[in-house]
């Protein structure tokens, strides 16, 4: 596990964008696993800037996102498809047909999840997976539990996650209670993993997840077992260590 400590959010975003762009330069037709949440927004902004300057070409890149709320349409401004379009895809030269997000409108969970796993397998897996870190240690929407969930599955979100994500909705009742998420096995099969973490509110979970024991109660702790993980963490998020 490699930890890069940065001064602040801006620097964290720049370092993470550097790692993603290096991946694209080394393998222009790479498969990137992408994440939502507030933390990667600065990383995406930086990638957009470099694209506009002519430094990165996304034309051959495929992206596979971690998760999507069950029940939200791509047009819903709280859906993760909408997030990805507005924060990244609409601003770069990526072929949208090569960008994948689980189908939140598929009511049959088994169908939605097995279709998503097929998409991942058809692309022979993920070259570089970007992750944020939930306040309770979740990655994607893999919530704390009794075992490490394997492939794409439907989850019931915990109260802590619903509370944390309520800030994006006009009321807490509007936050979906379920989501489709890539599983831990799929995340762990990515060739490289890049985690971005920022802010004082993440300090104690950073300590638990990356320096505590490996347990499904802290899903991100499994990353300690991956052979190529880079954690880019700002000073505040690192402050409990
Ligand atoms: C959501 C997403 C996660 C993300 C987490 C943390 O629950 N499903 O992928 O990592 O939020 O978000 P933030 O970066 O806003 O703290």
Tab-separated table of C-alpha atoms and ligand atoms in Angstrom:
chain	number	residue	atom	x	y	z
A	1	UNK	CA	0.000	0.000	0.000
A	2	UNK	CA	1.430	3.336	-1.009
A	3	UNK	CA	0.205	6.445	0.808
A	4	UNK	CA	0.683	9.877	-0.671
A	5	UNK	CA	-0.028	12.631	1.820
A	6	UNK	CA	-0.927	15.986	0.289
A	7	UNK	CA	-1.296	19.444	1.800
A	8	UNK	CA	-4.911	19.970	0.846
A	9	UNK	CA	-7.829	18.911	-1.366
A	10	UNK	CA	-6.477	20.737	-4.404
A	11	UNK	CA	-3.152	18.937	-4.250
A	12	UNK	CA	-4.861	15.595	-3.598
A	13	UNK	CA	-6.954	16.122	-6.737
A	14	UNK	CA	-3.926	16.998	-8.828
A	15	UNK	CA	-1.944	13.950	-7.704
A	16	UNK	CA	-4.908	11.631	-8.348
A	17	UNK	CA	-5.496	13.169	-11.788
A	18	UNK	CA	-1.826	12.642	-12.551
A	19	UNK	CA	-2.077	8.936	-11.768
A	20	UNK	CA	-5.211	8.571	-13.920
A	21	UNK	CA	-3.705	10.467	-16.826
A	22	UNK	CA	-0.496	8.406	-16.624
A	23	UNK	CA	-2.672	5.289	-16.959
A	24	UNK	CA	-4.361	6.717	-20.074
A	25	UNK	CA	-1.049	7.714	-21.618
A	26	UNK	CA	0.463	4.259	-20.966
A	27	UNK	CA	-2.617	2.451	-22.292
A	28	UNK	CA	-4.908	4.697	-24.363
A	29	UNK	CA	-7.628	1.999	-24.560
A	30	UNK	CA	-7.602	1.304	-20.825
A	31	UNK	CA	-10.616	0.499	-18.673
A	32	UNK	CA	-11.025	2.944	-15.799
A	33	UNK	CA	-13.250	2.153	-12.851
A	34	UNK	CA	-14.760	5.456	-11.734
A	35	UNK	CA	-16.374	6.733	-8.560
A	36	UNK	CA	-18.838	9.418	-7.519
A	37	UNK	CA	-19.153	11.443	-4.287
A	38	UNK	CA	-17.702	14.872	-3.534
A	39	UNK	CA	-14.109	13.705	-3.191
A	40	UNK	CA	-13.283	12.874	-6.861
A	41	UNK	CA	-14.868	16.082	-8.248
A	42	UNK	CA	-11.562	17.998	-8.065
A	43	UNK	CA	-9.793	15.095	-9.780
A	44	UNK	CA	-12.317	15.177	-12.627
A	45	UNK	CA	-11.988	18.988	-12.904
A	46	UNK	CA	-8.230	18.606	-13.255
A	47	UNK	CA	-8.608	15.933	-15.951
A	48	UNK	CA	-11.019	18.215	-17.846
A	49	UNK	CA	-8.463	21.066	-17.670
A	50	UNK	CA	-5.721	18.882	-19.051
A	51	UNK	CA	-8.036	17.573	-21.770
A	52	UNK	CA	-8.862	21.157	-22.789
A	53	UNK	CA	-5.162	21.949	-22.993
A	54	UNK	CA	-4.721	18.978	-25.333
A	55	UNK	CA	-2.777	16.880	-22.841
A	56	UNK	CA	-5.105	13.861	-22.560
A	57	UNK	CA	-7.113	11.942	-25.123
A	58	UNK	CA	-10.102	9.946	-23.861
A	59	UNK	CA	-11.266	8.717	-27.268
A	60	UNK	CA	-10.297	5.085	-26.685
A	61	UNK	CA	-10.966	4.929	-22.931
A	62	UNK	CA	-13.747	2.787	-21.435
A	63	UNK	CA	-15.157	3.623	-18.002
A	64	UNK	CA	-17.099	1.402	-15.643
A	65	UNK	CA	-18.626	3.113	-12.623
A	66	UNK	CA	-18.920	1.563	-9.210
A	67	UNK	CA	-22.546	2.078	-8.390
A	68	UNK	CA	-25.964	3.623	-8.998
A	69	UNK	CA	-29.053	4.277	-6.899
A	70	UNK	CA	-31.809	1.780	-7.586
A	71	UNK	CA	-34.869	3.581	-8.955
A	72	UNK	CA	-33.187	6.743	-10.291
A	73	UNK	CA	-33.209	7.493	-14.013
A	74	UNK	CA	-30.113	8.776	-15.838
A	75	UNK	CA	-31.889	12.154	-16.170
A	76	UNK	CA	-32.449	12.464	-12.423
A	77	UNK	CA	-29.926	15.027	-11.233
A	78	UNK	CA	-29.089	12.849	-8.215
A	79	UNK	CA	-28.350	9.741	-10.239
A	80	UNK	CA	-24.729	8.733	-10.603
A	81	UNK	CA	-25.082	8.621	-14.403
A	82	UNK	CA	-26.104	12.279	-14.305
A	83	UNK	CA	-23.188	13.018	-11.957
A	84	UNK	CA	-20.671	11.395	-14.301
A	85	UNK	CA	-22.072	13.175	-17.367
A	86	UNK	CA	-22.033	16.598	-15.744
A	87	UNK	CA	-18.758	16.271	-13.821
A	88	UNK	CA	-16.716	14.549	-16.515
A	89	UNK	CA	-18.127	12.896	-19.628
A	90	UNK	CA	-19.853	15.996	-21.091
A	91	UNK	CA	-16.541	17.885	-21.016
A	92	UNK	CA	-14.128	15.402	-22.610
A	93	UNK	CA	-13.868	13.447	-25.863
A	94	UNK	CA	-15.011	10.123	-24.423
A	95	UNK	CA	-17.399	7.949	-26.425
A	96	UNK	CA	-20.456	7.790	-24.119
A	97	UNK	CA	-21.254	4.315	-25.472
A	98	UNK	CA	-18.082	3.206	-23.734
A	99	UNK	CA	-19.125	4.604	-20.340
A	100	UNK	CA	-20.994	2.215	-18.068
A	101	UNK	CA	-23.051	2.836	-14.927
A	102	UNK	CA	-25.418	0.215	-13.442
A	103	UNK	CA	-28.973	0.548	-14.744
A	104	UNK	CA	-30.863	2.147	-11.848
A	105	UNK	CA	-34.138	1.810	-13.713
A	106	UNK	CA	-33.976	-2.001	-13.916
A	107	UNK	CA	-36.351	-3.141	-11.155
A	108	UNK	CA	-35.130	-6.740	-11.307
A	109	UNK	CA	-32.016	-6.594	-9.127
A	110	UNK	CA	-30.644	-9.932	-10.250
A	111	UNK	CA	-30.929	-8.960	-13.888
A	112	UNK	CA	-29.375	-5.505	-13.360
A	113	UNK	CA	-26.448	-6.982	-11.426
A	114	UNK	CA	-25.702	-9.957	-13.668
A	115	UNK	CA	-25.841	-7.709	-16.759
A	116	UNK	CA	-23.318	-5.393	-15.118
A	117	UNK	CA	-20.982	-8.255	-14.226
A	118	UNK	CA	-21.136	-9.409	-17.838
A	119	UNK	CA	-20.107	-5.939	-19.011
A	120	UNK	CA	-17.109	-5.968	-16.637
A	121	UNK	CA	-16.076	-9.466	-17.737
A	122	UNK	CA	-16.486	-8.613	-21.423
A	123	UNK	CA	-13.903	-5.863	-20.914
A	124	UNK	CA	-11.493	-8.274	-19.197
A	125	UNK	CA	-11.617	-6.343	-15.954
A	126	UNK	CA	-10.487	-2.935	-14.797
A	127	UNK	CA	-7.004	-1.476	-15.273
A	128	UNK	CA	-7.281	1.284	-12.699
A	129	UNK	CA	-10.084	1.634	-10.169
A	130	UNK	CA	-10.682	5.015	-8.529
A	131	UNK	CA	-12.371	4.889	-5.109
A	132	UNK	CA	-13.683	7.326	-2.527
A	133	UNK	CA	-14.154	6.300	1.085
A	134	UNK	CA	-17.506	6.397	2.890
A	135	UNK	CA	-17.642	7.667	6.484
A	136	UNK	CA	-18.278	4.114	7.700
A	137	UNK	CA	-15.571	2.613	5.497
A	138	UNK	CA	-17.786	1.710	2.549
A	139	UNK	CA	-16.329	1.548	-0.945
A	140	UNK	CA	-18.721	1.847	-3.856
A	141	UNK	CA	-21.846	1.042	-1.872
A	142	UNK	CA	-20.364	-2.016	-0.160
A	143	UNK	CA	-21.634	-1.318	3.323
A	144	UNK	CA	-20.214	-2.810	6.542
A	145	UNK	CA	-21.415	-6.377	6.948
A	146	UNK	CA	-20.636	-9.919	7.963
A	147	UNK	CA	-18.773	-10.877	4.813
A	148	UNK	CA	-17.057	-9.245	1.861
A	149	UNK	CA	-19.704	-9.161	-0.904
A	150	UNK	CA	-18.419	-10.504	-4.175
A	151	UNK	CA	-19.781	-9.240	-7.459
A	152	UNK	CA	-22.387	-6.652	-8.406
A	153	UNK	CA	-25.306	-6.811	-5.999
A	154	UNK	CA	-28.196	-4.786	-4.642
A	155	UNK	CA	-27.620	-3.201	-1.230
A	156	UNK	CA	-29.824	-1.584	1.350
A	157	UNK	CA	-28.019	1.562	2.371
A	158	UNK	CA	-27.180	2.086	6.035
A	159	UNK	CA	-28.562	5.022	7.988
A	160	UNK	CA	-25.084	6.579	8.108
A	161	UNK	CA	-24.788	6.512	4.301
A	162	UNK	CA	-28.327	7.817	3.774
A	163	UNK	CA	-27.606	10.663	6.233
A	164	UNK	CA	-24.279	11.457	4.536
A	165	UNK	CA	-25.841	11.562	1.086
A	166	UNK	CA	-28.960	13.492	2.164
A	167	UNK	CA	-27.033	16.741	1.588
A	168	UNK	CA	-27.488	16.274	-2.165
A	169	UNK	CA	-31.289	15.805	-1.978
A	170	UNK	CA	-33.968	18.317	-0.944
A	171	UNK	CA	-35.081	16.049	1.918
A	172	UNK	CA	-33.838	12.859	3.530
A	173	UNK	CA	-37.022	11.034	2.394
A	174	UNK	CA	-35.902	11.488	-1.205
A	175	UNK	CA	-32.620	9.588	-0.722
A	176	UNK	CA	-33.028	6.145	-2.293
A	177	UNK	CA	-32.678	3.344	0.245
A	178	UNK	CA	-31.171	0.837	-2.182
A	179	UNK	CA	-28.388	0.813	-4.734
A	180	UNK	CA	-26.610	-1.476	-7.176
A	181	UNK	CA	-22.899	-1.704	-6.515
A	182	UNK	CA	-19.863	-3.477	-7.869
A	183	UNK	CA	-18.713	-6.018	-5.284
A	184	UNK	CA	-15.493	-6.266	-3.324
A	185	UNK	CA	-14.241	-9.186	-5.427
A	186	UNK	CA	-14.541	-7.145	-8.628
A	187	UNK	CA	-12.902	-4.127	-7.013
A	188	UNK	CA	-10.067	-6.327	-5.713
A	189	UNK	CA	-9.561	-7.798	-9.195
A	190	UNK	CA	-8.709	-4.366	-10.628
A	191	UNK	CA	-5.060	-4.294	-11.621
A	192	UNK	CA	-4.463	-1.027	-9.757
A	193	UNK	CA	-6.518	0.841	-7.188
A	194	UNK	CA	-6.398	4.561	-6.416
A	195	UNK	CA	-8.215	5.878	-3.332
A	196	UNK	CA	-8.847	9.578	-2.740
A	197	UNK	CA	-9.667	10.805	0.760
A	198	UNK	CA	-10.070	14.346	2.027
A	199	UNK	CA	-11.198	16.188	5.151
A	200	UNK	CA	-11.153	15.889	8.904
A	201	UNK	CA	-14.419	13.907	8.964
A	202	UNK	CA	-12.556	10.999	7.290
A	203	UNK	CA	-9.610	10.971	9.727
A	204	UNK	CA	-10.807	8.190	12.017
A	205	UNK	CA	-12.008	5.927	9.197
A	206	UNK	CA	-8.664	6.358	7.374
A	207	UNK	CA	-6.918	5.055	10.484
A	208	UNK	CA	-9.331	2.120	10.871
A	209	UNK	CA	-9.469	1.158	7.206
A	210	UNK	CA	-5.801	1.322	6.311
A	211	UNK	CA	-4.085	0.719	9.647
A	212	UNK	CA	-6.639	-1.392	11.529
A	213	UNK	CA	-7.633	-5.026	11.228
A	214	UNK	CA	-9.045	-6.403	7.996
A	215	UNK	CA	-12.744	-7.004	8.541
A	216	UNK	CA	-15.992	-6.795	6.528
A	217	UNK	CA	-17.156	-4.404	9.263
A	218	UNK	CA	-14.823	-1.905	7.571
A	219	UNK	CA	-15.137	-2.806	3.872
A	220	UNK	CA	-12.201	-0.629	2.739
A	221	UNK	CA	-9.860	-2.561	5.059
A	222	UNK	CA	-9.746	-5.339	2.440
A	223	UNK	CA	-7.689	-2.980	0.268
A	224	UNK	CA	-4.723	-3.695	2.547
A	225	UNK	CA	-4.548	-7.076	0.767
A	226	UNK	CA	-4.368	-5.653	-2.762
A	227	UNK	CA	-0.897	-5.575	-4.273
A	228	UNK	CA	-1.144	-2.227	-6.045
A	229	UNK	CA	-3.083	0.343	-4.028
A	230	UNK	CA	-2.259	4.032	-3.844
A	231	UNK	CA	-4.043	6.173	-1.287
A	232	UNK	CA	-3.955	9.897	-1.898
A	233	UNK	CA	-4.942	11.561	1.294
A	234	UNK	CA	-4.903	15.203	2.381
A	235	UNK	CA	-3.419	16.336	5.707
A	236	UNK	CA	-6.778	16.548	7.466
A	237	UNK	CA	-7.817	13.035	6.469
A	238	UNK	CA	-4.441	11.810	7.685
A	239	UNK	CA	-4.582	13.684	10.975
A	240	UNK	CA	-5.540	10.721	13.231
A	241	UNK	CA	-2.256	9.013	12.377
B	1	LIG	C1	-21.143	7.499	-1.837
B	1	LIG	C2	-20.555	6.704	-3.002
B	1	LIG	C3	-19.147	6.236	-2.720
B	1	LIG	C4	-18.319	7.400	-2.185
B	1	LIG	C5	-18.921	7.872	-0.894
B	1	LIG	C6	-18.119	8.969	-0.217
B	1	LIG	O1	-21.731	6.695	-0.885
B	1	LIG	N1	-21.349	5.573	-3.345
B	1	LIG	O2	-18.572	5.699	-3.891
B	1	LIG	O3	-16.983	7.018	-1.999
B	1	LIG	O4	-20.212	8.348	-1.185
B	1	LIG	O5	-18.471	10.201	-0.747
B	1	LIG	P1	-17.745	11.554	-0.490
B	1	LIG	O6	-16.570	11.550	-1.391
B	1	LIG	O7	-18.755	12.590	-0.882
B	1	LIG	O8	-17.385	11.621	0.934
